[in-house]
Amino acid sequence: MWKFIVRRILITIPQIILLSVLLFLLAQAMPGDALSGLVDPNVSLEQKNALREKLGLNAPWYEKYGEWASGLVQGDLGQSFRFKMPVSDLIEQRMINTFWLSLATLIITYIIAIPLGILSGRYNDTILDSSITGYTYIGFATPLFIFGLVMLWVFGYQLQWFPTSGSVTPGLEPGSFEYVLSKAQHLLLPAISMALIQTVSTVQYLRSEIVDTKQREFIITARAKGASESRVYNKHILRNSLLPIAAFFGYEITFLIGGTVFVEMIFGFPGMGQLFIESILLRDYSVVNAVVLIFGIAAILGALLSDIILSLVDPRIRIK
Amino acid sequence: MRNKLLEINNLKTSFRIGDNYYAAVDDVSLTVNNNEILGIVGESGSGKSALAFSIMGLHTRAKIEGNIFYKGQDIANISPAKLNKLRGDDLAMIFQDPLTALNPLMRIGDQIAETLILHKPEMSQKQRKERVLELIDLVRIPRPEHVYEQFPHELSGGMRQRVVIAIAIANRPDLLIADEPTTALDVTIQAQILDLIRELKNDLDSGVILITHDLGVVAEMADRVAVMYAGQIVEIAEVHTLFENPLHPYTKSLLNSVPTEGQEKLHVIQGVVPSLQKLPRKGCRFAARIPWVDASAHEEYPELHEVEPGHFVRCTCYSHFYFPDESKEAYAHGNS
Amino acid sequence: MEVNNTNLANQIQDPTKSPSGLKILWKEIVRDKLALVSLILLTLITVFVYGIAFVLDQDEIVRVDLFAIHEPPSEEFILGTDYGGRDIFGQLIIGTRNSLSIGFLVTAISGIFGIAFGLIAGYFGGYTDNAMMRVLDFFQVLPFTMLVIVFVSIVPNYTILAFSIIMAAFNWMGIARLIRSKALQEKELDYVQASKTLGTSHTKIIFREVMPNISSLIIVTMTLNLAANIGIESGLSFLGFGFPESTPSLGTLLSYATNPQTLEYRWWIWVPAAILILVMMLMVRNVGEALRRATDARQRRG
Amino acid sequence: MAILKVNDLKVYFPIKAGIFNRTVDHVKAVDGVSFSIEQGKTYGLVGESGSGKTTTGRAVIGLESIYSGKVMFNGKDITNFGRKNSALRKDVQMIFQDPYSSLNPRKRILDIIAEPLRNFENLSMQEEKKRVQSLLEIVGLSPESILKYPHEFSGGQRQRIGIARAIAVRPKLIIADEPVSALDVSVQAQVLNFMQDIQKELNLTYLFISHDLGIVKHMCDDIAIMYKGRYVEQGTTADIFNNPQHIYTKRLVSAIPDINPRNREKQYHFRQEVQREYANSYNDYFDSEGLAYGLQPISDTHLVALPERG
């Protein structure tokens, strides 16, 4: 098992390096460079070129990459062209917001997925199952952004149960109870919207795991032992079906990343996704780069986490 | 002293295909005594496994008609709770494929212990573990303590089959059903597993139903043999009788198609086993495979005839059967 | 005809494995009422939007008319106008056509590449497979939406084809992984081994022996991908990174709803587009799922 | 003259381990196997799962890459004969175990049987069709079947179609890998009889791979017993069955269930006795790694794996 995990971690390192190279090259291809954000637009071309040379902007790409990467390792994500401040400062609060939004989404996703998946799998081909699969069916075919808009329209504007934008009501004392409550309130609608769509794949996965496990031969062995149906379910079917779901966990992060971009835009939620879109529109590419890099690393680590969980829970990998 | 353990009367197990039910086991009656091995032979599609599953009540979507009396109690028609009291305790089963018959995510020890938890709840945890270790040792798996903690994928096929057997015999069952227990195994392992089953039968004084397609296995193991074809028993007899004086055309053909000493040409049975849907429900089911035998030789509704004590043959065609090639004709019974 | 079944398991033949597999998939759709209705509706939508788009003047539709801003539905504008006074109905038609075209294009590009990738990795296995799978793993963990947006914003010559290629470049992994795992199973089967001993070349074995045997999986996956791609395209357009500017798109119509005024009071701008996207995705999925059920049911028994 | 000569054949599969997935060792699937087959004979290769018998067959026809050793066919070295070397390739054909998977379900019988013809011979459509039809007749199927698909046939019929494909380009050697083990007893007989018939007709040589000693005894002239990639015993069918020398062979022979119930006790005791001998004299027959020793001749035809004398 340890070998498996170490090998898996070793795969992660080139992935992260490759991701950073890819992003760096993309940044090079982006119109404008660090200079355009730094200097007065009225400076002459010659002066600019001299400055470029001085700042090392004319160096070959791999040298520039080395410099950029060593900065990254020290936590230096570069400067924002537009806001004239370190990207890391710009990102910090946004990242915290997105983190809470993602966490809330994940929790709601599982709160929905596990009971629905279990019911649907256990009572497959009943009316209950049909209604649950009906939901997953429609959920699969509904783009998140449309669903988000509808949720905002219904619960934000029509019923006015939730705030329609922002992450907290302005003017509240950070750390106070009202502040936390307001944060949660702002979080809830986007998180529920995302979770309701995101959860359908988990529900379906769990359902098909259960239906598959039900048909496995060792279930017959368990019945032949004289185990009651409920015991067969709890001891054999459920246990065996839930383990792969646990391993699914890390991959959810990948799905979340795509989702936050849409949800944060729709609900005006000041997180990383919104920052990303804003920065793209402002052509503030060092911020764009940093956001994509962070999300990319999160996804890579999520996949790593999934595989590690799998290797821990499945004895076929654990004992080798 | 042999007592009647199991008595099956007119069992019919049907599966639904499309809108109709088709009987895979059709009007089967048999008995099993304790300390006796009843061999059931047949090719694929004969219904032998469906019969085993019917006895254990393991079919989830089949229609079962008829009676299965276990020690006088009709287990085809009892509540699931009562059946669960018997399964794993009085009745136990050994499955064909040891690779899939064990839960891949559960330790060997826990899988064996489960049967004890279910039927001997009064056992303490310590007693239970001791018993499991004893069982692992009983089925001759080396290093019981070690194997107790292992998972199925760490064991070879033969070892896994021993675990399956250990599960089956954990509560000293009176009736053991072995469904092709050695088909997935190598021949040297097969010999060991068969010897083990025989010894366990003697020790526990149980009745065993041994289902197989291998005539050699039956010849070595069974006390009595039932030959199944297309869902029915076509011949049932004491083992020596069956091999020395087979009567039903199917039994004879089957025996002739196995290579034996000095045989030049193997016998080939014409045609193929009909599918469940296409099976003729009237007349002799084997008639189509022996077209040279006159149609009048068959019964309209073939029944089992007791030709000598304990020897039953279905359909009257047996007395008119001969092999079409000259050389075999001499052996055929009642040449006409 | 001589149909011979030796046991219960073989009694129900896997039609997707038999020559008439595609015919049977078709039959399955016809039998499945929902899928049939979906297919008919889809065909109607397709014919309708392509037909009308043919006669509509796109320049006319996207021309800003400041005297007709935010008009509610009327006789002149069946579905009203947007903030630039442009006809919603016309945009809807052309947008749907564009969404479908892009959907097909992306599905085809990513499908062809993914199938070839998966077949080659799965068939050769070993080191080839290992190396190819590392590449695939990497692509799969990339933040798809964001990279597409970044690419879209930096590509200088931005056209519909460029957009499709960018989308396909980050979207071929799913089908490739699926095909690869199927090809891995398939190549172990004796018919592939037999072809090798009979002197047939690898290329021929991959595309003439193995591929036909997984054609139903390919069809099912491509159909489901089509639904997904329509959704992804409209999502990107919604964010403003889909179609080139001034090309009508369903996602663009929906993006107007990020304005609270529009969301609350001008339903005619975004609701029809939302419904159209939902209906199209659902219909394509219905067809795809019916195909999948047909394939699965047989495989479980076969 | 020997049509096939295999000399010290080794097929190793790498074992990957460690963090970098390097090859740390090899599974010696076939570990130094030598034999030769005379034209027109049937040579049986017997062993349990994992013995390397199938790998040996697959290596001979080029489906496994050979680690070392030599395969000579008709005096020519075919050890690593490439895909392009069609003249040699067409002379060696194979019959597969599973008749359900060895025929491409998507192809018509015509295309299945014609596959080798298309690869090795340039026939017109008309000639090709005729050839396929005559092949179908040889294997006892109706020539009208050419437009049918494999699923329309039973297991035994499919196996015969597989044989028709194998003999389409008139090979000299056929490697039959467990050709009947997936079939029911009564169907086995049909395929075995048929294999014997075409052998006589076409003067074929068989390398017959099987785990079933009864069938091998019925079919083969010479037999080799394999265990863990090595030969333990080789000889004529009579040598092996009437005078088994190696303890593993004895064990294998004693394990075959006897079809006569009267021999039950005898068989049981024989088995017990062999088991005892196996336990007692294991070290006389296997080296420290549990592998068989090199072969020593004990008669003109009979070779047994024993430690070198002296």
XYZ file of N, CA and C in Angstrom, chain A residues 107-174:
204
model
N -20.743 19.059 1.535
C -21.543 18.477 2.618
C -22.975 18.235 2.147
N -23.550 19.264 1.506
C -24.934 19.096 1.038
C -25.007 17.992 -0.011
N -23.999 17.946 -0.884
C -23.971 16.902 -1.918
C -24.114 15.522 -1.293
N -23.321 15.274 -0.254
C -23.356 13.947 0.358
C -24.608 13.720 1.183
N -25.094 14.804 1.813
C -26.342 14.657 2.580
C -27.473 14.207 1.653
N -27.432 14.728 0.414
C -28.474 14.310 -0.531
C -28.146 12.939 -1.127
N -26.896 12.784 -1.521
C -26.542 11.621 -2.341
C -26.681 10.300 -1.597
N -26.203 10.255 -0.370
C -26.147 8.947 0.278
C -27.530 8.343 0.523
N -28.444 9.084 1.173
C -29.769 8.446 1.341
C -30.470 8.168 0.014
N -30.391 9.103 -0.919
C -31.085 8.867 -2.195
C -30.487 7.671 -2.927
N -29.181 7.609 -2.967
C -28.520 6.501 -3.658
C -28.872 5.167 -3.025
N -28.868 5.139 -1.693
C -29.160 3.884 -1.003
C -30.600 3.441 -1.257
N -31.525 4.395 -1.120
C -32.933 4.045 -1.347
C -33.143 3.565 -2.773
N -32.556 4.312 -3.684
C -32.755 4.001 -5.090
C -32.159 2.639 -5.448
N -31.004 2.353 -4.869
C -30.356 1.075 -5.163
C -31.060 -0.080 -4.486
N -31.451 0.119 -3.246
C -32.061 -0.982 -2.515
C -33.414 -1.341 -3.100
N -34.208 -0.306 -3.370
C -35.550 -0.585 -3.910
C -35.556 -0.324 -5.400
N -34.592 -0.881 -6.121
C -34.542 -0.548 -7.544
C -35.749 -1.110 -8.275
N -36.121 -0.373 -9.308
C -37.306 -0.703 -10.100
C -38.608 -0.602 -9.321
N -38.641 0.285 -8.328
C -39.919 0.610 -7.692
C -40.255 2.056 -8.038
N -41.407 2.518 -7.557
C -41.777 3.904 -7.856
C -40.797 4.867 -7.203
N -40.378 4.525 -5.975
C -39.414 5.360 -5.270
C -38.147 5.521 -6.105
N -37.671 4.393 -6.579
C -36.453 4.410 -7.398
C -36.667 5.223 -8.661
N -37.818 5.027 -9.297
C -38.074 5.770 -10.532
C -38.072 7.262 -10.275
N -38.643 7.697 -9.138
C -38.650 9.142 -8.920
C -37.238 9.654 -8.644
N -36.447 8.862 -7.928
C -35.074 9.311 -7.680
C -34.262 9.331 -8.977
N -34.393 8.270 -9.758
C -33.656 8.282 -11.032
C -34.197 9.369 -11.943
N -35.497 9.642 -11.833
C -36.068 10.743 -12.607
C -35.366 12.046 -12.267
N -35.147 12.259 -10.983
C -34.454 13.470 -10.544
C -33.025 13.508 -11.088
N -32.315 12.395 -10.962
C -30.937 12.400 -11.447
C -30.907 12.597 -12.956
N -31.903 12.052 -13.595
C -32.007 12.153 -15.048
C -32.098 13.610 -15.474
N -33.036 14.310 -14.820
C -33.222 15.720 -15.166
C -32.008 16.525 -14.706
N -31.486 16.168 -13.544
C -30.320 16.868 -13.027
C -29.143 16.788 -13.982
N -28.988 15.613 -14.595
C -27.891 15.431 -15.536
C -28.056 16.328 -16.754
N -29.315 16.519 -17.141
C -29.558 17.257 -18.376
C -29.690 18.757 -18.125
N -29.588 19.185 -16.870
C -29.755 20.604 -16.578
C -28.396 21.253 -16.365
N -28.057 22.214 -17.207
C -26.791 22.904 -16.961
C -26.879 23.695 -15.659
N -25.798 23.683 -14.933
C -25.762 24.344 -13.627
C -26.164 25.810 -13.716
N -25.722 26.488 -14.774
C -25.993 27.930 -14.802
C -27.469 28.236 -14.972
N -28.168 27.362 -15.698
C -29.610 27.596 -15.838
C -30.302 27.330 -14.509
N -29.910 26.246 -13.878
C -30.509 25.906 -12.599
C -30.234 27.006 -11.572
N -29.000 27.517 -11.587
C -28.631 28.587 -10.666
C -29.498 29.815 -10.875
N -29.691 30.167 -12.138
C -30.520 31.335 -12.447
C -31.937 31.145 -11.927
N -32.467 29.951 -12.163
C -33.838 29.685 -11.734
C -33.923 29.736 -10.205
N -32.938 29.147 -9.529
C -32.932 29.180 -8.069
C -32.879 30.620 -7.561
N -32.026 31.425 -8.207
C -31.893 32.818 -7.805
C -33.213 33.562 -8.014
N -33.807 33.269 -9.126
C -35.071 33.928 -9.474
C -36.146 33.551 -8.447
N -36.260 32.260 -8.180
C -37.334 31.801 -7.296
C -37.060 32.173 -5.845
N -35.902 31.752 -5.321
C -35.668 31.916 -3.881
C -35.059 33.270 -3.531
N -34.371 33.872 -4.507
C -33.765 35.171 -4.247
C -34.732 36.302 -4.480
N -35.342 36.305 -5.686
C -36.163 37.459 -6.036
C -37.631 37.262 -5.709
N -38.189 36.119 -6.105
C -39.621 35.943 -5.894
C -39.952 35.733 -4.418
N -39.339 34.748 -3.798
C -39.662 34.434 -2.401
C -38.824 35.266 -1.433
N -37.671 35.731 -1.906
C -36.774 36.565 -1.106
C -36.354 35.899 0.192
N -36.081 34.594 0.109
C -35.621 33.878 1.298
C -34.117 34.067 1.514
N -33.443 34.340 0.415
C -31.981 34.428 0.506
C -31.506 35.721 -0.137
N -30.349 36.222 0.310
C -29.765 37.380 -0.372
C -29.391 37.012 -1.796
N -29.377 38.011 -2.680
C -29.174 37.714 -4.090
C -27.742 37.931 -4.551
N -26.899 38.539 -3.727
C -25.496 38.622 -4.113
C -24.615 38.904 -2.908
N -23.307 38.792 -3.122
C -22.340 39.061 -2.072
C -22.096 37.846 -1.196
N -21.125 38.005 -0.264
C -20.823 36.899 0.614
C -21.180 37.238 2.050
N -21.502 38.507 2.313
C -21.859 38.898 3.674
C -22.518 40.274 3.590
N -23.433 40.536 4.513
C -24.064 41.855 4.525
C -23.024 42.884 4.987
N -22.864 43.959 4.226
C -21.826 44.925 4.588
C -22.112 45.576 5.946
N -21.074 45.945 6.623
C -21.212 46.709 7.868
C -21.276 45.855 9.116
N -21.201 44.550 8.966
C -21.240 43.717 10.166
C -19.822 43.527 10.699
N -19.722 43.403 11.990
C -18.435 43.217 12.643
C -17.908 41.818 12.357
N -16.761 41.671 11.682
C -16.235 40.324 11.436
C -16.043 39.566 12.747
